[in-house]
CSV table of C-alpha atoms and ligand atoms in Angstrom, one decimal:
chain,number,residue,atom,x,y,z
Z,1,MET,CA,134.8,79.5,15.5
Z,2,THR,CA,134.9,83.1,14.2
Z,3,LYS,CA,135.6,86.0,16.5
Z,4,LEU,CA,132.8,86.4,19.0
Z,5,ALA,CA,130.7,89.6,19.3
Z,6,VAL,CA,131.0,91.5,22.5
Z,7,TYR,CA,127.5,90.5,23.5
Z,8,ALA,CA,128.0,86.7,22.8
Z,9,VAL,CA,128.3,84.2,25.6
Z,10,SER,CA,132.0,83.3,26.1
Z,11,ALA,CA,134.3,81.5,28.5
Z,12,ASP,CA,134.9,85.0,30.0
Z,13,ASN,CA,131.4,85.9,30.9
Z,14,SER,CA,130.0,82.4,31.6
Z,15,ARG,CA,128.5,81.9,35.1
Z,16,GLY,CA,130.0,78.4,35.0
Z,17,ARG,CA,128.8,75.1,36.5
Z,18,VAL,CA,127.0,74.4,39.8
Z,19,MET,CA,129.8,72.0,40.8
Z,20,HIS,CA,133.2,73.5,40.1
Z,21,GLU,CA,135.3,71.5,37.6
Z,22,ALA,CA,138.7,72.3,36.1
Z,23,PRO,CA,138.3,73.8,32.6
Z,24,PRO,CA,138.6,71.2,29.8
Z,25,THR,CA,141.7,71.0,27.7
Z,26,GLY,CA,141.4,71.0,23.9
Z,27,ARG,CA,137.8,72.0,23.8
Z,28,SER,CA,135.6,74.8,25.2
Z,29,ASP,CA,133.3,74.4,28.2
Z,30,PHE,CA,130.3,74.5,25.8
Z,31,GLN,CA,131.8,71.8,23.6
Z,32,ARG,CA,132.2,69.7,26.8
Z,33,ASP,CA,128.5,70.3,27.5
Z,34,ARG,CA,127.6,69.2,24.0
Z,35,ASP,CA,129.7,66.1,24.3
Z,36,ARG,CA,128.1,65.2,27.6
Z,37,ILE,CA,124.6,65.6,26.0
Z,38,ILE,CA,125.6,63.4,23.0
Z,39,HIS,CA,126.8,60.7,25.4
Z,40,SER,CA,123.7,60.8,27.6
Z,41,SER,CA,121.1,58.0,27.4
Z,42,ALA,CA,118.3,60.5,27.1
Z,43,PHE,CA,119.9,61.7,23.8
Z,44,ARG,CA,120.0,58.2,22.4
Z,45,ARG,CA,116.3,57.7,23.3
Z,46,LEU,CA,115.4,60.7,21.0
Z,47,GLU,CA,115.9,58.3,18.1
Z,48,TYR,CA,112.7,56.4,19.1
Z,49,LYS,CA,110.5,59.3,20.1
Z,50,THR,CA,107.8,60.9,17.9
Z,51,GLN,CA,108.1,64.3,16.5
Z,52,VAL,CA,104.7,64.4,14.7
Z,53,PHE,CA,104.5,60.9,13.3
Z,54,VAL,CA,104.7,57.9,15.6
Z,55,ASN,CA,108.1,56.5,15.5
Z,56,HIS,CA,107.6,53.2,13.7
Z,57,VAL,CA,105.2,54.2,10.9
Z,58,GLY,CA,107.8,55.2,8.4
Z,59,ASP,CA,111.6,55.2,8.2
Z,60,LEU,CA,111.9,58.5,6.5
Z,61,PHE,CA,109.9,60.7,8.9
Z,62,ARG,CA,111.7,62.9,11.4
Z,63,THR,CA,112.2,61.6,14.9
Z,64,ARG,CA,113.2,63.8,17.8
Z,65,LEU,CA,116.8,62.9,17.1
Z,66,THR,CA,116.9,64.0,13.5
Z,67,HIS,CA,114.8,67.0,14.4
Z,68,SER,CA,117.4,68.0,17.0
Z,69,LEU,CA,120.2,67.6,14.5
Z,70,GLU,CA,118.5,69.8,12.0
Z,71,VAL,CA,117.9,72.4,14.7
Z,72,ALA,CA,121.6,72.3,15.6
Z,73,GLN,CA,122.6,72.6,11.9
Z,74,ILE,CA,120.4,75.7,11.3
Z,75,GLY,CA,121.4,77.2,14.6
Z,76,ARG,CA,125.2,76.9,13.9
Z,77,SER,CA,124.9,78.5,10.5
Z,78,ILE,CA,123.0,81.5,11.9
Z,79,ALA,CA,125.3,81.8,14.9
Z,80,ARG,CA,128.4,82.0,12.7
Z,81,ASN,CA,126.9,84.8,10.7
Z,82,LEU,CA,125.9,86.7,13.9
Z,83,HIS,CA,129.3,86.1,15.6
Z,84,LEU,CA,127.5,84.3,18.4
Z,85,ASN,CA,128.8,81.3,20.3
Z,86,GLU,CA,128.2,78.4,17.8
Z,87,ASP,CA,129.2,75.7,20.3
Z,88,LEU,CA,126.6,77.0,22.8
Z,89,VAL,CA,123.8,77.2,20.1
Z,90,GLU,CA,124.6,73.7,19.0
Z,91,THR,CA,124.6,72.4,22.6
Z,92,ILE,CA,121.2,74.0,23.5
Z,93,SER,CA,119.8,72.7,20.2
Z,94,LEU,CA,120.8,69.1,20.8
Z,95,ALA,CA,119.4,69.2,24.3
Z,96,HIS,CA,116.2,71.2,23.8
Z,97,ASP,CA,113.9,68.1,23.5
Z,98,LEU,CA,115.6,65.8,26.0
Z,99,GLY,CA,112.6,65.9,28.3
Z,100,HIS,CA,109.9,65.1,25.8
Z,101,THR,CA,107.6,62.3,26.6
Z,102,PRO,CA,106.9,59.5,24.1
Z,103,PHE,CA,104.3,60.3,21.4
Z,104,GLY,CA,105.0,64.0,21.0
Z,105,HIS,CA,102.7,66.7,22.3
Z,106,ALA,CA,99.8,64.2,22.8
Z,107,GLY,CA,102.1,62.4,25.3
Z,108,GLN,CA,103.1,65.6,27.1
Z,109,ASN,CA,99.5,66.8,27.4
Z,110,ALA,CA,98.3,63.4,28.8
Z,111,LEU,CA,101.1,63.3,31.3
Z,112,ASN,CA,100.5,66.9,32.3
Z,113,HIS,CA,96.9,66.0,32.9
Z,114,CYS,CA,97.8,62.9,35.0
Z,115,MET,CA,100.2,65.0,37.1
Z,116,ARG,CA,97.6,67.8,37.7
Z,117,ASP,CA,97.5,67.2,41.5
Z,118,TYR,CA,101.3,66.8,41.7
Z,119,GLY,CA,102.5,70.0,40.1
Z,120,GLY,CA,101.8,69.1,36.5
Z,121,PHE,CA,104.3,68.2,33.8
Z,122,GLU,CA,106.2,70.5,31.5
Z,123,HIS,CA,108.6,69.2,28.9
Z,124,ASN,CA,111.0,72.2,29.1
Z,125,LEU,CA,111.3,71.7,32.8
Z,126,GLN,CA,111.7,68.0,32.3
Z,127,SER,CA,114.6,68.6,29.8
Z,128,LEU,CA,116.3,70.6,32.5
Z,129,ARG,CA,115.6,67.8,35.1
Z,130,VAL,CA,117.2,65.3,32.7
Z,131,VAL,CA,120.5,67.2,32.5
Z,132,ASP,CA,120.4,68.4,36.2
Z,133,VAL,CA,119.3,65.3,38.0
Z,134,LEU,CA,118.2,62.2,36.1
Z,135,GLU,CA,121.3,61.3,34.1
Z,136,GLU,CA,123.5,59.1,36.4
Z,137,ARG,CA,126.9,58.8,34.7
Z,138,TYR,CA,129.4,60.8,36.7
Z,139,ALA,CA,131.0,59.9,40.0
Z,140,ALA,CA,131.1,63.4,41.5
Z,141,PHE,CA,127.5,64.6,40.7
Z,142,ASN,CA,124.1,63.7,39.5
Z,143,GLY,CA,123.1,64.9,36.1
Z,144,LEU,CA,125.6,66.4,33.6
Z,145,ASN,CA,126.7,69.5,35.6
Z,146,LEU,CA,126.3,71.7,32.5
Z,147,CYS,CA,127.1,75.4,32.3
Z,148,TYR,CA,124.5,77.9,33.5
Z,149,GLU,CA,124.1,79.3,29.9
Z,150,THR,CA,123.3,75.8,28.5
Z,151,ARG,CA,120.7,75.2,31.2
Z,152,GLU,CA,119.3,78.7,30.7
Z,153,GLY,CA,118.9,77.9,27.0
Z,154,ILE,CA,117.2,74.6,27.7
Z,155,LEU,CA,114.6,76.2,29.9
Z,156,LYS,CA,112.7,78.1,27.2
Z,157,HIS,CA,109.5,78.7,29.0
Z,158,ILE,CA,108.1,77.8,32.3
Z,159,ALA,CA,104.8,78.1,34.2
Z,160,LYS,CA,104.9,80.8,36.8
Z,161,LYS,CA,104.1,78.4,39.6
Z,162,ASN,CA,107.3,76.5,38.9
Z,163,VAL,CA,109.6,79.5,38.9
Z,164,GLU,CA,110.5,79.4,42.6
Z,165,LYS,CA,111.8,75.8,42.4
Z,166,LEU,CA,114.5,77.0,40.1
Z,167,GLY,CA,116.6,79.4,42.1
Z,168,GLU,CA,119.0,81.4,40.0
Z,169,LEU,CA,117.7,80.0,36.8
Z,170,GLY,CA,114.1,81.1,37.5
Z,171,ILE,CA,115.0,84.7,38.3
Z,172,ARG,CA,114.9,85.9,34.7
Z,173,PHE,CA,111.2,84.8,34.4
Z,174,VAL,CA,110.3,86.9,37.5
Z,175,GLN,CA,112.3,89.9,36.4
Z,176,ASN,CA,111.3,89.5,32.8
Z,177,LYS,CA,114.8,89.4,31.5
Z,178,SER,CA,115.8,87.9,28.2
Z,179,PRO,CA,118.0,84.9,27.8
Z,180,SER,CA,121.3,85.0,25.8
Z,181,LEU,CA,121.1,85.6,22.1
Z,182,GLU,CA,122.3,82.0,21.7
Z,183,ALA,CA,119.3,80.7,23.6
Z,184,GLN,CA,116.9,83.0,21.6
Z,185,LEU,CA,118.5,81.7,18.4
Z,186,ALA,CA,118.2,78.0,19.3
Z,187,ASN,CA,114.5,78.7,19.8
Z,188,PHE,CA,114.1,80.2,16.4
Z,189,SER,CA,116.1,77.4,14.8
Z,190,ASP,CA,113.7,74.9,16.4
Z,191,GLU,CA,110.8,76.8,14.7
Z,192,ILE,CA,112.5,77.0,11.3
Z,193,ALA,CA,113.4,73.3,11.5
Z,194,TYR,CA,109.9,72.0,12.4
Z,195,ASN,CA,107.9,74.2,10.2
Z,196,ASN,CA,109.9,73.0,7.2
Z,197,HIS,CA,110.3,69.4,8.0
Z,198,ASP,CA,106.6,69.1,8.9
Z,199,VAL,CA,105.8,70.3,5.4
Z,200,ASP,CA,108.1,67.6,4.0
Z,201,ASP,CA,106.8,64.8,6.2
Z,202,GLY,CA,103.2,66.0,5.8
Z,203,LEU,CA,103.5,65.8,2.0
Z,204,ARG,CA,105.3,62.5,2.1
Z,205,SER,CA,102.7,60.9,4.4
Z,206,GLY,CA,99.9,62.2,2.1
Z,207,LEU,CA,98.1,63.9,4.9
Z,208,ILE,CA,98.6,67.3,3.2
Z,209,THR,CA,98.9,68.0,-0.5
Z,210,LEU,CA,100.7,70.4,-2.8
Z,211,ASP,CA,97.3,71.7,-3.8
Z,212,GLN,CA,96.4,72.7,-0.2
Z,213,LEU,CA,99.8,74.3,0.3
Z,214,GLN,CA,99.0,76.8,-2.5
Z,215,GLU,CA,97.2,78.9,0.1
Z,216,VAL,CA,100.4,79.3,2.1
Z,217,SER,CA,102.3,82.3,0.7
Z,218,ILE,CA,105.8,81.4,1.7
Z,219,PHE,CA,105.4,77.9,0.2
Z,220,SER,CA,103.6,79.0,-3.0
Z,221,ARG,CA,106.1,81.8,-3.8
Z,222,HIS,CA,109.1,79.5,-3.4
Z,223,LEU,CA,107.3,76.8,-5.4
Z,224,LEU,CA,106.7,79.2,-8.2
Z,225,GLN,CA,110.4,80.1,-8.3
Z,226,VAL,CA,111.3,76.4,-8.6
Z,227,LYS,CA,108.7,75.7,-11.3
Z,228,ARG,CA,110.0,78.7,-13.4
Z,229,LYS,CA,113.6,77.6,-13.1
Z,230,TYR,CA,113.0,73.8,-13.5
Z,231,PRO,CA,109.7,73.3,-15.3
Z,232,ALA,CA,110.2,69.6,-15.9
Z,233,ILE,CA,111.6,68.3,-12.6
Z,234,ALA,CA,109.9,65.4,-10.7
Z,235,GLU,CA,107.5,66.4,-7.9
Z,236,ARG,CA,109.7,65.1,-5.0
Z,237,ARG,CA,112.7,67.2,-6.1
Z,238,MET,CA,110.4,70.1,-6.6
Z,239,VAL,CA,109.2,69.8,-3.0
Z,240,TYR,CA,112.8,69.6,-1.7
Z,241,GLU,CA,113.9,72.6,-3.8
Z,242,THR,CA,110.9,74.6,-2.4
Z,243,ILE,CA,111.7,73.7,1.2
Z,244,ARG,CA,115.4,74.4,0.6
Z,245,GLY,CA,114.4,77.9,-0.7
Z,246,MET,CA,112.1,78.5,2.3
Z,247,ILE,CA,114.8,77.6,4.8
Z,248,ASN,CA,117.2,79.8,3.0
Z,249,THR,CA,114.8,82.7,3.1
Z,250,LEU,CA,114.0,82.2,6.8
Z,251,VAL,CA,117.6,81.9,7.8
Z,252,THR,CA,118.7,85.0,5.7
Z,253,ASP,CA,115.8,87.1,7.0
Z,254,LEU,CA,116.5,86.1,10.6
Z,255,ILE,CA,120.2,87.1,10.3
Z,256,GLN,CA,119.4,90.4,8.6
Z,257,GLN,CA,116.6,91.4,11.0
Z,258,SER,CA,118.5,90.3,14.1
Z,259,ILE,CA,121.5,92.4,13.1
Z,260,ILE,CA,119.2,95.4,12.8
Z,261,ASN,CA,117.6,94.7,16.1
Z,262,VAL,CA,121.0,94.4,17.9
Z,263,GLU,CA,122.2,97.6,16.3
Z,264,ASN,CA,119.1,99.5,17.3
Z,265,ALA,CA,119.2,98.3,20.9
Z,266,HIS,CA,122.9,99.4,21.2
Z,267,VAL,CA,123.8,96.2,23.2
Z,268,ASP,CA,127.5,96.1,24.0
Z,269,SER,CA,127.6,93.2,26.5
Z,270,LEU,CA,125.9,90.0,27.6
Z,271,VAL,CA,124.4,92.0,30.5
Z,272,ALA,CA,122.9,94.4,28.0
Z,273,VAL,CA,121.3,91.4,26.1
Z,274,HIS,CA,119.6,90.3,29.3
Z,275,GLU,CA,118.3,93.8,29.9
Z,276,SER,CA,116.9,94.2,26.4
Z,277,PRO,CA,113.8,92.8,24.9
Z,278,PRO,CA,114.4,89.7,22.7
Z,279,LEU,CA,116.6,90.7,19.8
Z,280,ILE,CA,116.6,87.6,17.6
Z,281,GLY,CA,113.7,87.7,15.3
Z,282,PHE,CA,112.2,87.8,11.8
Z,283,SER,CA,111.1,90.8,9.8
Z,284,GLU,CA,107.4,91.7,10.0
Z,285,LYS,CA,106.7,90.2,6.5
Z,286,ILE,CA,108.3,86.9,7.3
Z,287,LYS,CA,106.8,86.7,10.8
Z,288,LYS,CA,103.3,86.9,9.2
Z,289,GLU,CA,104.2,84.3,6.6
Z,290,GLN,CA,105.5,82.0,9.3
Z,291,GLN,CA,102.3,82.5,11.3
Z,292,GLN,CA,100.3,81.6,8.2
Z,293,LEU,CA,102.3,78.4,7.7
Z,294,LYS,CA,102.0,77.4,11.3
Z,295,SER,CA,98.2,77.8,11.3
Z,296,PHE,CA,98.1,75.8,8.1
Z,297,LEU,CA,100.0,73.0,9.6
Z,298,TYR,CA,97.9,73.1,12.8
Z,299,ASN,CA,94.6,72.9,10.9
Z,300,ASN,CA,95.6,70.5,8.2
Z,301,LEU,CA,98.4,68.3,9.6
Z,302,TYR,CA,98.4,68.3,13.4
Z,303,ARG,CA,94.6,68.1,13.5
Z,304,HIS,CA,94.3,65.6,10.6
Z,305,PHE,CA,92.1,62.7,11.7
Z,306,ARG,CA,94.8,60.2,11.3
Z,307,VAL,CA,97.1,62.2,13.6
Z,308,VAL,CA,94.3,62.8,16.1
Z,309,ARG,CA,93.5,59.1,16.1
Z,310,MET,CA,97.1,58.2,16.9
Z,311,ASN,CA,97.3,61.0,19.5
Z,312,ASN,CA,94.2,59.6,21.1
Z,313,LYS,CA,95.7,56.1,21.4
Z,314,ALA,CA,98.9,57.7,22.8
Z,315,SER,CA,97.0,59.6,25.5
Z,316,HIS,CA,95.2,56.4,26.4
Z,317,ILE,CA,98.5,54.5,26.8
Z,318,ILE,CA,100.1,57.3,28.9
Z,319,GLU,CA,97.0,57.7,31.2
Z,320,ARG,CA,96.6,53.9,31.7
Z,321,LEU,CA,100.3,53.5,32.5
Z,322,PHE,CA,100.2,56.4,35.0
Z,323,THR,CA,97.0,55.1,36.7
Z,324,ALA,CA,98.5,51.6,37.0
Z,325,PHE,CA,101.7,52.8,38.5
Z,326,SER,CA,100.0,55.2,40.9
Z,327,SER,CA,97.6,52.6,42.2
Z,328,GLU,CA,100.3,49.9,42.6
Z,329,ILE,CA,103.8,51.3,43.1
Z,330,ARG,CA,105.3,47.8,43.0
Z,331,LEU,CA,104.6,47.7,39.2
Z,332,LEU,CA,107.5,50.2,38.9
Z,333,PRO,CA,111.0,48.9,38.4
Z,334,THR,CA,112.7,48.5,41.8
Z,335,GLU,CA,115.0,51.6,41.6
Z,336,TYR,CA,111.9,53.8,40.9
Z,337,GLN,CA,110.0,52.3,43.8
Z,338,LYS,CA,112.9,53.4,46.1
Z,339,LYS,CA,112.8,56.9,44.7
Z,340,PHE,CA,109.1,57.1,45.0
Z,341,GLU,CA,109.4,57.1,48.8
Z,342,HIS,CA,111.2,60.4,48.7
Z,343,GLU,CA,110.0,62.1,45.5
Z,344,GLY,CA,106.4,60.8,45.1
Z,345,HIS,CA,104.6,61.0,41.8
Z,346,GLN,CA,107.3,62.9,40.0
Z,347,VAL,CA,109.1,59.5,39.8
Z,348,ILE,CA,106.3,58.0,37.8
Z,349,ALA,CA,106.4,61.0,35.5
Z,350,ASP,CA,110.2,60.6,35.1
Z,351,TYR,CA,109.7,56.9,34.3
Z,352,ILE,CA,107.0,57.5,31.7
Z,353,ALA,CA,108.6,60.6,30.2
Z,354,GLY,CA,111.9,58.7,29.7
Z,355,MET,CA,110.2,56.0,27.7
Z,356,THR,CA,110.5,55.8,23.9
Z,357,ASP,CA,107.3,55.3,21.8
Z,358,ARG,CA,107.9,51.6,21.4
Z,359,TYR,CA,108.9,51.1,25.1
Z,360,ALA,CA,105.7,52.7,26.2
Z,361,ILE,CA,103.7,50.4,23.8
Z,362,LYS,CA,105.6,47.4,25.1
Z,363,GLU,CA,105.1,48.4,28.7
Z,364,TYR,CA,101.4,48.8,28.1
Z,365,GLN,CA,101.3,45.3,26.6
Z,366,ARG,CA,103.2,43.9,29.6
Z,367,LEU,CA,100.8,45.5,32.0
Z,368,PHE,CA,97.5,44.9,30.3
Z,369,THR,CA,97.9,41.8,28.0
Z,370,ILE,CA,97.5,38.5,29.8
Z,371,ALA,CA,99.8,36.6,27.5
Z,372,GLU,CA,102.7,39.1,27.9
Z,373,ASN,CA,105.3,39.0,30.6
F,1,MG,MG1,112.0,71.0,19.1
């Protein structure tokens, strides 16, 4: 790791862990957090959870696992350039989707609807719940006992009604303070990763076309550069080169603009970062282009009838599972039944949110198909 900026998160200014532990040897506290995340079962399940495309429809599409790895890669490169804590950015990136339900946003919306009388369901909050409570691996504590700064980064947004449950971690939302630059960066790396890989997966699936993408300025100008330089290359390579160019432009712009923002805000410590408005960000031009790409993907990919059709099935599965478990608790695995006595419907949400796409489909068949057991 290169020398850290004075406003980066470091071992010296970290608020540490809830349960005190001796510092690790041979690795930093944030590397230890990363290692705990990689060894968690929630992390392994990301391999079988949908990003946009349902997990089993094609071997080349992103899953939540490969998405998280791309976020970590982009985050690390930018962090190094900005002299931020690379280990922390990597850790937050790998953990940021741990609380996602099966079937992507359709699953999350359906579960949130099912939980409307019991406090709702938010995937950011659930990611935190996974690392704070649900992982049962260590003798001395529940969860992974991660550093404050890792947990702060995982909790990107939260509904106001849930702020009070969170104690120290919720205060910044009440006081309107910014999270660390590392947390801000992980969030942008997420956006850079999904906008670009959704273009790639969208084209590969045939749900969007190169022709349609002409209207998206960041795509068309990079495509033009590739065509000029390599007029005869095959389409697949042309797409990859275009996406490579887009990622490079976004990463470079984010680095340059963030340096300017940090300089203008005169931040000289981590405390000053919390007091300042968010400082990691794109230039105005790139922000507009990113917005245009996002709306394009929303209108043409995320709302494509084949995606909507799958999402509809996904909501149906989640809702029926939830209804079955709530009306007959004994359908839940024994350990969840015991927890239900103390924690109520949150336990059903935990069980469903923890499922992979294929596990949810299998459970649906076990519950509703006569021949299944
Ligand atoms: Mg993500």
